[in-house]
CSV table of C-alpha atoms and ligand atoms in Angstrom, one decimal:
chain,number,residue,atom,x,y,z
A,1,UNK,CA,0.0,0.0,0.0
A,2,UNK,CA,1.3,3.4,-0.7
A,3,UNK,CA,0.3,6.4,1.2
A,4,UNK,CA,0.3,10.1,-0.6
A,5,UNK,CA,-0.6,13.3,1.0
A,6,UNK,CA,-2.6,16.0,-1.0
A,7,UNK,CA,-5.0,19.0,-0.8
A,8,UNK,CA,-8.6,18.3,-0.6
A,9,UNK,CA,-10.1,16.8,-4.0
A,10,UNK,CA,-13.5,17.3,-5.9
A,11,UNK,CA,-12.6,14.5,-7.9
A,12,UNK,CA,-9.7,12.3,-6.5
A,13,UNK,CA,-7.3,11.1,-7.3
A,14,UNK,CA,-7.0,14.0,-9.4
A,15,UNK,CA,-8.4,17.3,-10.0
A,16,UNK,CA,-8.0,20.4,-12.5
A,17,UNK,CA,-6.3,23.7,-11.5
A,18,UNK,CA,-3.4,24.7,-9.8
A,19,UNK,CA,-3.0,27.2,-7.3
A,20,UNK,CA,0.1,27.6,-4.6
A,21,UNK,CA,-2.9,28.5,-2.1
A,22,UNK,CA,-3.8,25.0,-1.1
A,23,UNK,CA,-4.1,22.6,2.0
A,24,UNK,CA,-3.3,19.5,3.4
A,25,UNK,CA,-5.2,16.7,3.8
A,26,UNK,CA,-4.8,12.6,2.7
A,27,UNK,CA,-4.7,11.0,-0.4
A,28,UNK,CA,-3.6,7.6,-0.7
A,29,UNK,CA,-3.4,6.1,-4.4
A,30,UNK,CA,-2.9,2.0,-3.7
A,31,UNK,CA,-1.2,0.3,-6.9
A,32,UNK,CA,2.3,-0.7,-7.3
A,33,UNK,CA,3.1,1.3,-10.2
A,34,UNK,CA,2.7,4.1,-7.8
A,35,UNK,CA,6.0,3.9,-5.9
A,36,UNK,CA,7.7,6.5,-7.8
A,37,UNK,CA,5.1,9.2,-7.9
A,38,UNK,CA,3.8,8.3,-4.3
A,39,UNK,CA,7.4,9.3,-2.8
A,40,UNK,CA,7.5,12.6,-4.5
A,41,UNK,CA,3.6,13.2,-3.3
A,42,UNK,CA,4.9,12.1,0.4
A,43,UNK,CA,7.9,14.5,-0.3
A,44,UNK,CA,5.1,17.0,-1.1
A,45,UNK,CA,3.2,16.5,1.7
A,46,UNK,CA,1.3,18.9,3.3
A,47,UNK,CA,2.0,21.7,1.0
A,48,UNK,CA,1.2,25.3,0.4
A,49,UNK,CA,-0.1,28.0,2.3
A,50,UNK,CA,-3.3,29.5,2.2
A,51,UNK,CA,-4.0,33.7,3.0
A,52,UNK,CA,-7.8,32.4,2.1
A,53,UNK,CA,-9.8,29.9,3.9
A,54,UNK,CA,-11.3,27.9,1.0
A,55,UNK,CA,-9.1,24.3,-0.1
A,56,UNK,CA,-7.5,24.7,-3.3
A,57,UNK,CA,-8.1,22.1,-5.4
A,58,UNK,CA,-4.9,19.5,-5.9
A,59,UNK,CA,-2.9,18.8,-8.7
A,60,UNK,CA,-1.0,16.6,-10.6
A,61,UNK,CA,2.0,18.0,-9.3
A,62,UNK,CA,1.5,18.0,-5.6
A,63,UNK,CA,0.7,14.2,-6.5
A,64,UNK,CA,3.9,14.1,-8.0
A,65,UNK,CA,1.7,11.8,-10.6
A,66,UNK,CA,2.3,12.3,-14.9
A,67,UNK,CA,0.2,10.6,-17.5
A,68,UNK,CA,2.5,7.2,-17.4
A,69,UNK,CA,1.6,6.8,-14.3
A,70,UNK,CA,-1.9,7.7,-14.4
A,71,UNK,CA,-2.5,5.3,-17.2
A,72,UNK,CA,-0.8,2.8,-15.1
A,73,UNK,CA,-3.1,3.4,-12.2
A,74,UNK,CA,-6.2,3.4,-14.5
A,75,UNK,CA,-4.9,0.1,-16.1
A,76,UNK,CA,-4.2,-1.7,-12.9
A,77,UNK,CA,-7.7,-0.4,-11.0
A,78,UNK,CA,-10.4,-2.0,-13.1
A,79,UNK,CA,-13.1,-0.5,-11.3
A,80,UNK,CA,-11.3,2.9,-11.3
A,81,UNK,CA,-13.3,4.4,-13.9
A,82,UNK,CA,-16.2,3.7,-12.0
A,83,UNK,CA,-15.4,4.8,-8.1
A,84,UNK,CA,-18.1,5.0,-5.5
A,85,UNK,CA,-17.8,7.8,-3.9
A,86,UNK,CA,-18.5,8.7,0.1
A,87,UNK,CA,-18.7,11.6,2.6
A,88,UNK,CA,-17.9,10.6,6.3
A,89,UNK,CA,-18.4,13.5,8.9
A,90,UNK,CA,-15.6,13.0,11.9
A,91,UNK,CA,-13.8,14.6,14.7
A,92,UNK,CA,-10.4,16.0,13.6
A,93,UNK,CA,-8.5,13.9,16.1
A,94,UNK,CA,-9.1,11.3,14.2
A,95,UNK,CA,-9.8,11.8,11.0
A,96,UNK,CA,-6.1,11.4,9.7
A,97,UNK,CA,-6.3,7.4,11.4
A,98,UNK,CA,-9.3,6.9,10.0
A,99,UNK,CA,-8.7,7.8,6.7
A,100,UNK,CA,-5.6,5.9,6.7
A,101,UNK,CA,-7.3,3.0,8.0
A,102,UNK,CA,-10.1,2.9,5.4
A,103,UNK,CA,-7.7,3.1,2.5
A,104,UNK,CA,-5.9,-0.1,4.4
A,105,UNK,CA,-9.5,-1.7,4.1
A,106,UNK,CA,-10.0,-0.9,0.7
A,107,UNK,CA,-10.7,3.0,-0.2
A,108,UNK,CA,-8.6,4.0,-3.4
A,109,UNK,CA,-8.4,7.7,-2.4
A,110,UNK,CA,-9.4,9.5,0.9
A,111,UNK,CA,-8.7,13.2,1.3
A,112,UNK,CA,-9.8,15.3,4.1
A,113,UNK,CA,-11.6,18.9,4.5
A,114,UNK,CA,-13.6,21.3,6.7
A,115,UNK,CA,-17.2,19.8,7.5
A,116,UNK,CA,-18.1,23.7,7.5
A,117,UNK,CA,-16.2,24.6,4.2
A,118,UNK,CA,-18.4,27.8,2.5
A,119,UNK,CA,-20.1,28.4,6.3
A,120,UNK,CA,-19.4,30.9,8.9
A,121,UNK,CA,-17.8,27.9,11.4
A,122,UNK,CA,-15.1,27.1,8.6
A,123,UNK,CA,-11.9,27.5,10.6
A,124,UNK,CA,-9.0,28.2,9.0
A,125,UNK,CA,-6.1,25.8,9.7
A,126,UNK,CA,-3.1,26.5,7.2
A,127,UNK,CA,-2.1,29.7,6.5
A,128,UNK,CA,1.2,31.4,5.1
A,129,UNK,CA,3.4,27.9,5.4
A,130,UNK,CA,3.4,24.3,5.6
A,131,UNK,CA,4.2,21.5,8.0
A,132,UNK,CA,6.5,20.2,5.2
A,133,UNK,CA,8.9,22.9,5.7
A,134,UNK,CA,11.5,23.3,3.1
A,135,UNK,CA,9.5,21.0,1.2
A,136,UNK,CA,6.9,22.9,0.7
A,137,UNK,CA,6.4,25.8,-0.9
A,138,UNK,CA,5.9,28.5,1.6
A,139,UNK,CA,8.1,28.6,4.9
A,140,UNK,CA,6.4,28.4,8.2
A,141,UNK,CA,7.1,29.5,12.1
A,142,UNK,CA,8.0,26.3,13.6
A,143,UNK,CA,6.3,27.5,16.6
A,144,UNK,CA,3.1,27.8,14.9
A,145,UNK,CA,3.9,24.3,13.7
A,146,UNK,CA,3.8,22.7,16.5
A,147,UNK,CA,0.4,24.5,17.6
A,148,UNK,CA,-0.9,23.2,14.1
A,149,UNK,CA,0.5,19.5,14.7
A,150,UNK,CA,-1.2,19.2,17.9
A,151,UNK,CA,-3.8,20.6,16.6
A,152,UNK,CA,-4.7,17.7,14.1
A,153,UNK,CA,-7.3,18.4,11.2
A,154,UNK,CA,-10.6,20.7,11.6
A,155,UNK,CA,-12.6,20.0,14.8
A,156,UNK,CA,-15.6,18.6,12.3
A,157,UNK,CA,-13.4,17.0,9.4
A,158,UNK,CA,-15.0,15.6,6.2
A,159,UNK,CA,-13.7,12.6,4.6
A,160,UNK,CA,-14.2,12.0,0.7
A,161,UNK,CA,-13.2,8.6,0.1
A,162,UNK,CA,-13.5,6.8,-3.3
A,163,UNK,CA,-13.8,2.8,-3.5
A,164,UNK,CA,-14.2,0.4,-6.0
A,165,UNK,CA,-16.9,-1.1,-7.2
A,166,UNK,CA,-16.1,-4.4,-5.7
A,167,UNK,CA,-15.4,-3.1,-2.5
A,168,UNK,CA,-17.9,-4.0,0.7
A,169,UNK,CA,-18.2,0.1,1.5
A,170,UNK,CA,-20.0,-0.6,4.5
A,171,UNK,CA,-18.2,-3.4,6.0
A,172,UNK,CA,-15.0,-1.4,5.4
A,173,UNK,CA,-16.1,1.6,7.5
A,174,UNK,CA,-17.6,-0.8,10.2
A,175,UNK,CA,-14.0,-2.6,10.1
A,176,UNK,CA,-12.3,1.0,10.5
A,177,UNK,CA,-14.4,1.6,13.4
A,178,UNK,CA,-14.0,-0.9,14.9
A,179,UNK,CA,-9.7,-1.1,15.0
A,180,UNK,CA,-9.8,2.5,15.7
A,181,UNK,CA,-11.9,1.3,18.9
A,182,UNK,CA,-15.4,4.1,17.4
A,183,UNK,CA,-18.6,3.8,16.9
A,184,UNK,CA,-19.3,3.6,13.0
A,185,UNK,CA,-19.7,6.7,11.9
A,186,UNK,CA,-22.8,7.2,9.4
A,187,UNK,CA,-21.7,8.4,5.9
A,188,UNK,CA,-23.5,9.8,2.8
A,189,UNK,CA,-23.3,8.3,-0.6
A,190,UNK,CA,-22.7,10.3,-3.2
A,191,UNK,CA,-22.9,8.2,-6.1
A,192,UNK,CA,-20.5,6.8,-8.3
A,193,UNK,CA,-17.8,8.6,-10.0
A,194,UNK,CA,-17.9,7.9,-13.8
A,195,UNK,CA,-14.4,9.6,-15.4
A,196,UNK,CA,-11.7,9.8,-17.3
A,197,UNK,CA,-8.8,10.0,-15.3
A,198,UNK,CA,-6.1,10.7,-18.3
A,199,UNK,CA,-8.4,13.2,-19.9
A,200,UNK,CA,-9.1,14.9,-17.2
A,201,UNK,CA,-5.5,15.2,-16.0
A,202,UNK,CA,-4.4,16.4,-19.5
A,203,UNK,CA,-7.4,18.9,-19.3
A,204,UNK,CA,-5.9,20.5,-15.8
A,205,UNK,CA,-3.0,21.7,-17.4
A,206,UNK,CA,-3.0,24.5,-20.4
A,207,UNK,CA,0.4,26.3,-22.2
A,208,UNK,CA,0.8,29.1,-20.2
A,209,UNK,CA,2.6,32.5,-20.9
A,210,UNK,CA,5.3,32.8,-18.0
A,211,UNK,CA,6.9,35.9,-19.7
A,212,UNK,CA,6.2,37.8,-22.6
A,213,UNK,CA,7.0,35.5,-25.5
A,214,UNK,CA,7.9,32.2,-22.8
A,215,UNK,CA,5.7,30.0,-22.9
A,216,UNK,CA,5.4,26.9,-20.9
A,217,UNK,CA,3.9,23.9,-22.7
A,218,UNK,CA,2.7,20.6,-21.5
A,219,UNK,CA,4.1,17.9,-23.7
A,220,UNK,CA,1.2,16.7,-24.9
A,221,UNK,CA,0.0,20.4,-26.8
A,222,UNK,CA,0.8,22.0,-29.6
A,223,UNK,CA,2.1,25.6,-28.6
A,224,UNK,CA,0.0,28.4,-28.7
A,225,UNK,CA,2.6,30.5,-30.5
A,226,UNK,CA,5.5,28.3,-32.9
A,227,UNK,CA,7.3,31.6,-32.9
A,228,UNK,CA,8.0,32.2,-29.5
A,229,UNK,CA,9.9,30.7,-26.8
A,230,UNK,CA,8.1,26.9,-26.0
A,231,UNK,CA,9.5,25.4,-23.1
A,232,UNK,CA,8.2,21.8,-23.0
A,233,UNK,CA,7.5,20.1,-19.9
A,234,UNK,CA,5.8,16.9,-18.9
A,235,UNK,CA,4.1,17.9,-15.6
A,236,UNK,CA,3.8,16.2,-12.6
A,237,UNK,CA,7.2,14.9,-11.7
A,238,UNK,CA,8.6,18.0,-9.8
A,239,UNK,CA,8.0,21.6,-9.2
A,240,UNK,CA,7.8,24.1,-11.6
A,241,UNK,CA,5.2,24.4,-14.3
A,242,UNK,CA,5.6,27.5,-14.7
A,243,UNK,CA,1.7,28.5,-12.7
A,244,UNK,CA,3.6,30.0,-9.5
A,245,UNK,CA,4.1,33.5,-9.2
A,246,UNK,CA,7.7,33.3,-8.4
A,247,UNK,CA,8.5,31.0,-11.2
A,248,UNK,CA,7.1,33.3,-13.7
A,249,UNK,CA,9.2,36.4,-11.7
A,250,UNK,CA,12.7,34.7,-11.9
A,251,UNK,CA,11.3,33.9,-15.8
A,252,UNK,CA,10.6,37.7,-16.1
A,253,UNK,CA,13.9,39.0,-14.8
A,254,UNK,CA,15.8,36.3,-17.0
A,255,UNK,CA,14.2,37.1,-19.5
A,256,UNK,CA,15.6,40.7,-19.5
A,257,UNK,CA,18.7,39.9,-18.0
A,258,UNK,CA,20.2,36.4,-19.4
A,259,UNK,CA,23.0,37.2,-21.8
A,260,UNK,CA,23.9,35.2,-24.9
A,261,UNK,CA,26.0,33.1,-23.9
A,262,UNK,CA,26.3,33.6,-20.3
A,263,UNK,CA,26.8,30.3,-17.5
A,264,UNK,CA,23.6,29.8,-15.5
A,265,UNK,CA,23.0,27.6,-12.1
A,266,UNK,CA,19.4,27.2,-11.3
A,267,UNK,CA,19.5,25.8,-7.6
A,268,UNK,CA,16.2,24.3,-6.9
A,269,UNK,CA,15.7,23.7,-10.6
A,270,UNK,CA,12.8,21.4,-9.7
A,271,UNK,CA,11.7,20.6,-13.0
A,272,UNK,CA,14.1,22.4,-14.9
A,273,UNK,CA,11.9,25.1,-15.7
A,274,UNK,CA,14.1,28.2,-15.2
A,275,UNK,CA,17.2,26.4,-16.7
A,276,UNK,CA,16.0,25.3,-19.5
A,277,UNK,CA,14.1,28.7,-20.0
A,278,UNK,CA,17.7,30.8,-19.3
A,279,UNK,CA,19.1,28.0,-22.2
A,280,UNK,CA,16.4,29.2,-24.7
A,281,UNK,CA,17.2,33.0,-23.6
A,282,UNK,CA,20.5,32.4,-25.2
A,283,UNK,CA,22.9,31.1,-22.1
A,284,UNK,CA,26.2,29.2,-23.0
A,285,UNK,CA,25.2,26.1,-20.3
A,286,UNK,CA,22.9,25.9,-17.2
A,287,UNK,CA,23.6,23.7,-14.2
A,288,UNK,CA,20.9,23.1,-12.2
A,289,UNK,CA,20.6,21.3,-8.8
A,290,UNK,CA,18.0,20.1,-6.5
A,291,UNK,CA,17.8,18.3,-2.8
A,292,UNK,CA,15.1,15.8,-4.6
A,293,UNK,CA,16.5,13.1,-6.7
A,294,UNK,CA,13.3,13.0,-8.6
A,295,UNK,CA,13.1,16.9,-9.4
A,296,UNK,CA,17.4,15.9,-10.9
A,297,UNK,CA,16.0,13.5,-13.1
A,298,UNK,CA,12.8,15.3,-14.2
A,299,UNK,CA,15.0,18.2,-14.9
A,300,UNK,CA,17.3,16.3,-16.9
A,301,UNK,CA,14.1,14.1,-18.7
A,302,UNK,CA,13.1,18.0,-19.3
A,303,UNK,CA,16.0,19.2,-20.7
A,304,UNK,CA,15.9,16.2,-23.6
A,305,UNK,CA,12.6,17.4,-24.1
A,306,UNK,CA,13.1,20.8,-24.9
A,307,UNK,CA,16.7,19.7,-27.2
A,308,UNK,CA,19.0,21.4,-24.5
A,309,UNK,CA,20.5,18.3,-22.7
A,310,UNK,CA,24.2,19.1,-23.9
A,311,UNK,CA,23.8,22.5,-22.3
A,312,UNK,CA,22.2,21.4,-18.9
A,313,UNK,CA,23.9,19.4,-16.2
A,314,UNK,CA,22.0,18.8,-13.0
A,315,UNK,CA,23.3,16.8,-10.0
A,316,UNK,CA,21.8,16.4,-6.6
A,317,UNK,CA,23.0,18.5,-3.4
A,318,UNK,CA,22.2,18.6,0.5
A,319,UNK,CA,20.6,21.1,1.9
A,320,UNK,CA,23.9,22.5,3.4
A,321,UNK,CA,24.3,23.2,0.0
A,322,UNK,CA,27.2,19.8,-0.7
A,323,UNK,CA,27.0,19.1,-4.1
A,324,UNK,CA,27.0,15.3,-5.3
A,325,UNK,CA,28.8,16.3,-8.9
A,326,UNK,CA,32.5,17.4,-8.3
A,327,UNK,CA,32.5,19.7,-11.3
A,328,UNK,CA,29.5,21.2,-10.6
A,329,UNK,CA,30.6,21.4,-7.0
A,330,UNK,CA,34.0,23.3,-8.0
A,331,UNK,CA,32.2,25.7,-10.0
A,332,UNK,CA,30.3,26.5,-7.4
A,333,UNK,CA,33.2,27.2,-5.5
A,334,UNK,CA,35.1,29.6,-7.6
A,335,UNK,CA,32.7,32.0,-8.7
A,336,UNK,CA,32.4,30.6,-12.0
A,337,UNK,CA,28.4,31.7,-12.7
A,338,UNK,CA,27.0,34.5,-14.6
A,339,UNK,CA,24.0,34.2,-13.2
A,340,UNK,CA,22.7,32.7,-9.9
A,341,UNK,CA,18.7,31.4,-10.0
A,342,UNK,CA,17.6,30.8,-7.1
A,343,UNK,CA,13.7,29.8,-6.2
A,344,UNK,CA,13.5,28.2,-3.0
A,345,UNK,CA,12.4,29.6,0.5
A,346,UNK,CA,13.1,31.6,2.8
A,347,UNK,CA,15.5,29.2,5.3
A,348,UNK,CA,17.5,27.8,2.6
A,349,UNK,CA,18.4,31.3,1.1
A,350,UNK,CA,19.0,32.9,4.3
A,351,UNK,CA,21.0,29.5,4.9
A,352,UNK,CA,22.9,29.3,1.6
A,353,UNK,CA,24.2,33.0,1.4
A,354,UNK,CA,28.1,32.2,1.1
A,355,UNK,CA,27.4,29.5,-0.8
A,356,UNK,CA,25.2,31.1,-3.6
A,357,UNK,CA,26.6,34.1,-3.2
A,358,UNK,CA,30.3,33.1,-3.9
A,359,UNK,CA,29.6,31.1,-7.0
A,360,UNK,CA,28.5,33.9,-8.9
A,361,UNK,CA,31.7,35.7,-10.5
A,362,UNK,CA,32.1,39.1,-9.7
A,363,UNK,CA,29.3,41.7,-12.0
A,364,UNK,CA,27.7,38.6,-12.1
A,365,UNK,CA,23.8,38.7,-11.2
A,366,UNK,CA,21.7,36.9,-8.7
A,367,UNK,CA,18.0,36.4,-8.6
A,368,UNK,CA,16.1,34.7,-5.7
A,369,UNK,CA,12.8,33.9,-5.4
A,370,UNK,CA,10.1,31.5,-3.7
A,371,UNK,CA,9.7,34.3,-0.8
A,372,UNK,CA,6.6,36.1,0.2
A,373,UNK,CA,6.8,39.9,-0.3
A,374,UNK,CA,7.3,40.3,3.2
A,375,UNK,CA,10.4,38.3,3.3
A,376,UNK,CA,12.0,40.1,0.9
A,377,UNK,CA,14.1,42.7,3.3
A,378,UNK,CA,15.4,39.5,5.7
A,379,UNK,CA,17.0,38.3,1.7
A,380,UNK,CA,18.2,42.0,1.1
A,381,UNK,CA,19.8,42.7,4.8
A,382,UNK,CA,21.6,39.3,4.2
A,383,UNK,CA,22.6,38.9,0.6
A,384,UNK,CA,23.6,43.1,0.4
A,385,UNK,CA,27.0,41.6,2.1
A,386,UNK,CA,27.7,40.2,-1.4
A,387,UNK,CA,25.4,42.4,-3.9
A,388,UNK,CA,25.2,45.6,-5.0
A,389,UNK,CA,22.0,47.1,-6.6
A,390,UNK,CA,19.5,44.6,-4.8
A,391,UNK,CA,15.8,45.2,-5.5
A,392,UNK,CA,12.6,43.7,-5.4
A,393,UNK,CA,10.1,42.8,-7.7
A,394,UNK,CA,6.3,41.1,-6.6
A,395,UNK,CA,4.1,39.7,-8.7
A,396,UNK,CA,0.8,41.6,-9.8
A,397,UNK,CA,-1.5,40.3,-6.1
A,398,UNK,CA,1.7,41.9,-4.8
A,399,UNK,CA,2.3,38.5,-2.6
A,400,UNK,CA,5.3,37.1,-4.1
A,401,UNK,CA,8.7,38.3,-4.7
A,402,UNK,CA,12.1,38.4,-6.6
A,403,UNK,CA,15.1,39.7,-5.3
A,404,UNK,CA,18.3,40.2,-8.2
A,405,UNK,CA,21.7,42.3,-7.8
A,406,UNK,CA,24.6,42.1,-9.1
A,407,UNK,CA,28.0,41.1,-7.7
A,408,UNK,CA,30.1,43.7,-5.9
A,409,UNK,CA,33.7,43.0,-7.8
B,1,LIG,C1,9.8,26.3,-5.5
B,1,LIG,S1,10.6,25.0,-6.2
B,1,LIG,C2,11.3,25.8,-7.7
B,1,LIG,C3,11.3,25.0,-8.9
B,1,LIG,C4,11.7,25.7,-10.1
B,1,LIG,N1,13.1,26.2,-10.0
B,1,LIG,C5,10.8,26.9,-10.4
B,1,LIG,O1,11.2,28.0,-10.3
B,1,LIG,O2,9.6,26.6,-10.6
B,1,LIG,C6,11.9,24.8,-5.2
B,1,LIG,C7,12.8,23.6,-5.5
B,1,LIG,O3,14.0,23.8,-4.7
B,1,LIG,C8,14.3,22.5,-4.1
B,1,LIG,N2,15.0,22.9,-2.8
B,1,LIG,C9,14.4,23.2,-1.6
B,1,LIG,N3,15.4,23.4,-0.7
B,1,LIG,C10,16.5,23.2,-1.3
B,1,LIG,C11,17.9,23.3,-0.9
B,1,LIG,N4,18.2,23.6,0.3
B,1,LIG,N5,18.9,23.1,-1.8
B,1,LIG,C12,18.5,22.8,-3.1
B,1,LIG,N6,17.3,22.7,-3.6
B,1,LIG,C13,16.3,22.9,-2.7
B,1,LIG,C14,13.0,21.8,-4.0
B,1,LIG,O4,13.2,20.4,-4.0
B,1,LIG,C15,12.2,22.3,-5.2
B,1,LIG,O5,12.4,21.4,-6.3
């Protein structure tokens, strides 16, 4: 069995649009073929923030799922075109068990939201962060962490569970009641869910402008515009498709800043994106490194893609910024970049100042992202030791930002 964590679903497993304001909750996908994508979604888990109170709706890429893998899940599930679905109604404390328990019994997906979603009770439970911490997208108090951990799920917490056809609904929730020592909870049918999965995956993701004349293309569209920039990427395998706000900022400044042939890293390439964009803008070679093994190989699958991979090298790193390749590791060391990307959060910029900061050559230029606007003077104050000219961009809800300077020589 193979547990994944997501945002709440109207349709698990999987569910149109993307947005970085989303919350946890459980989704647990149980087929073999899974293992890869279930890691990255585990890896994901808990993600986003959230300023508003409603659940985002989940995407492929916090399931960390691609159409291979979908079509393997559809092939392997022969009911999975036609999922019963259920609302149960529980207390928060144990919600998470008994939504872990029910997939154990026989549930395909189980994800968990506010009983009072859309009413005055709805409580809001994630906001500005994630338990996941640098895993996620937005950093958190660690304080307000541990209020939120002991905290659990919403004090009423509605589970939306999908099952099989085949699958004894009500002998399942009795048998989850009954190891979590409860007494069964009622639930309401809500009929049986009749899609398709793969379509409906490929319909959540559209080309999208990330710059003027830089588009981002799933793999399986034909761009919108032949004549501009098309960066190709098959979605789902690691961050960056090019919907956040600060991927589309470092995009914009590289856009008007990347040099023909200039050297690029891109440290938390995640899917290449920014790499692979600064390549197309006309840079010599891009390096790119990540902390996730998968986002390195989707990076590199990405690269292929898009007809770069002799230009992009991406190895793996620690989070105390070691680097597994030793030529990309002595570049780093001896100021060897033109330009520094950098879209990760808060603690691992503040973290990685000498070490970003020293691989770009002198005049050389920086640009860090994957803060909120708020942020952005902790990154100045710290990163001025090294730059000269810092400033900050947001993005147009004025939520995000990019910092970029140049090198003092
Ligand atoms: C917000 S995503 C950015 C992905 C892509 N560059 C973009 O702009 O869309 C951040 C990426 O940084 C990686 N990351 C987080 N902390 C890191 C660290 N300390 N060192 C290197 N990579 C890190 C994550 O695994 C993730 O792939």
């Amino acid at each position: 069995q193979i547990r994944a964590a997501s945002t709440p679903l109207s349709h698990p497993p999987f569910s149109s649009g993307w947005s970085p304001t989303c919350w946890p909750s459980t989704v647990v996908l149980k087929r073999s073929g899974f293992h890869k994508s279930v890691t990255r979604a585990v890896a994901d888990e808990t993600s986003k923030d959230s300023l508003g109170k409603r659940p985002a709706e989940a995407t492929l890429s916090q399931l960390g799922l691609n159409d291979q893998s979908v079509s393997e899940f559809v092939s392997e599930c022969d009911s999975i075109s036609r999922l019963t679905s259920i609302l149960i109604t529980i207390p928060g404390d144990i919600a998470g068990e008994f939504s872990d328990t029910i997939i154990a019994e026989g549930a395909v997906s189980c994800s968990v939201e506010d009983a009072n979603v859309g009413t005055d009770d709805e409580q809001e439970m994630f906001h500005a962060g994630s338990l996941a911490g640098e895993r996620a997208f937005v950093y958190r108090d660690p304080v307000e962490d541990e209020w939120l951990s002991s905290r659990g799920m919403w004090d009423q917490s509605r589970l939306i569970a999908l099952f099989p056809q085949d699958v004894d609904i009500a002998e399942v929730v009795a048998t989850a009641s009954r190891i979590l020592g409860i007494e069964t909870p009622k639930y309401e049918m809500k009929g049986v869910v009749d899609e398709d999965w793969v379509q409906k995956v490929k319909d959540a993701f559209i080309a999208v402008e990330v710059a003027k004349g830089v588009w981002v293309v799933p793999t399986w569209l034909e761009p919108v515009d032949p004549a501009a920039i098309n960066i190709l990427l098959e979605p789902g395998l690691a961050f960056g498709t090019g919907e956040h706000p600060t991927t589309r900022l470092c995009m914009q400044w590289m856009r008007s800043n990347i040099k023909a042939g200039e050297t690029v890293m891109d440290y938390g390439t995640g899917s290449g994106i920014l790499a692979i964009g600064a390549l197309k803008l006309g840079a010599k070679s891009a390096d790119g490194t990540d902390i996730d093994a998968l986002a390195v190989e989707s990076s590199m699958t990405n690269a292929s893609l898009n007809g770069v991979a002799d230009k992009f090298f991406c190895s793996e790193c620690d989070k105390d910024g070691g680097i597994e390749n030793e030529k990309v590791g002595l570049r780093m060391d001896n100021a060897y970049y033109d330009v520094m990307i950098a879209n990760i959060l808060l603690p691992p910029l503040l973290a990685l100042e000498e070490r970003l900061a020293l691989a770009v050559r002198p005049n050389g230029k920086i640009c860090l992202s994957g803060v909120l606007n708020e942020q952005a003077p902790r990154v100045v104050e710290v990163y001025k030791k090294h730059f000269d000219d810092l400033s900050v961009d947001s993005d147009n809800e004025g939520m995000w930002a990019c910092i970029h300077g140049t090198r003092r020589s």
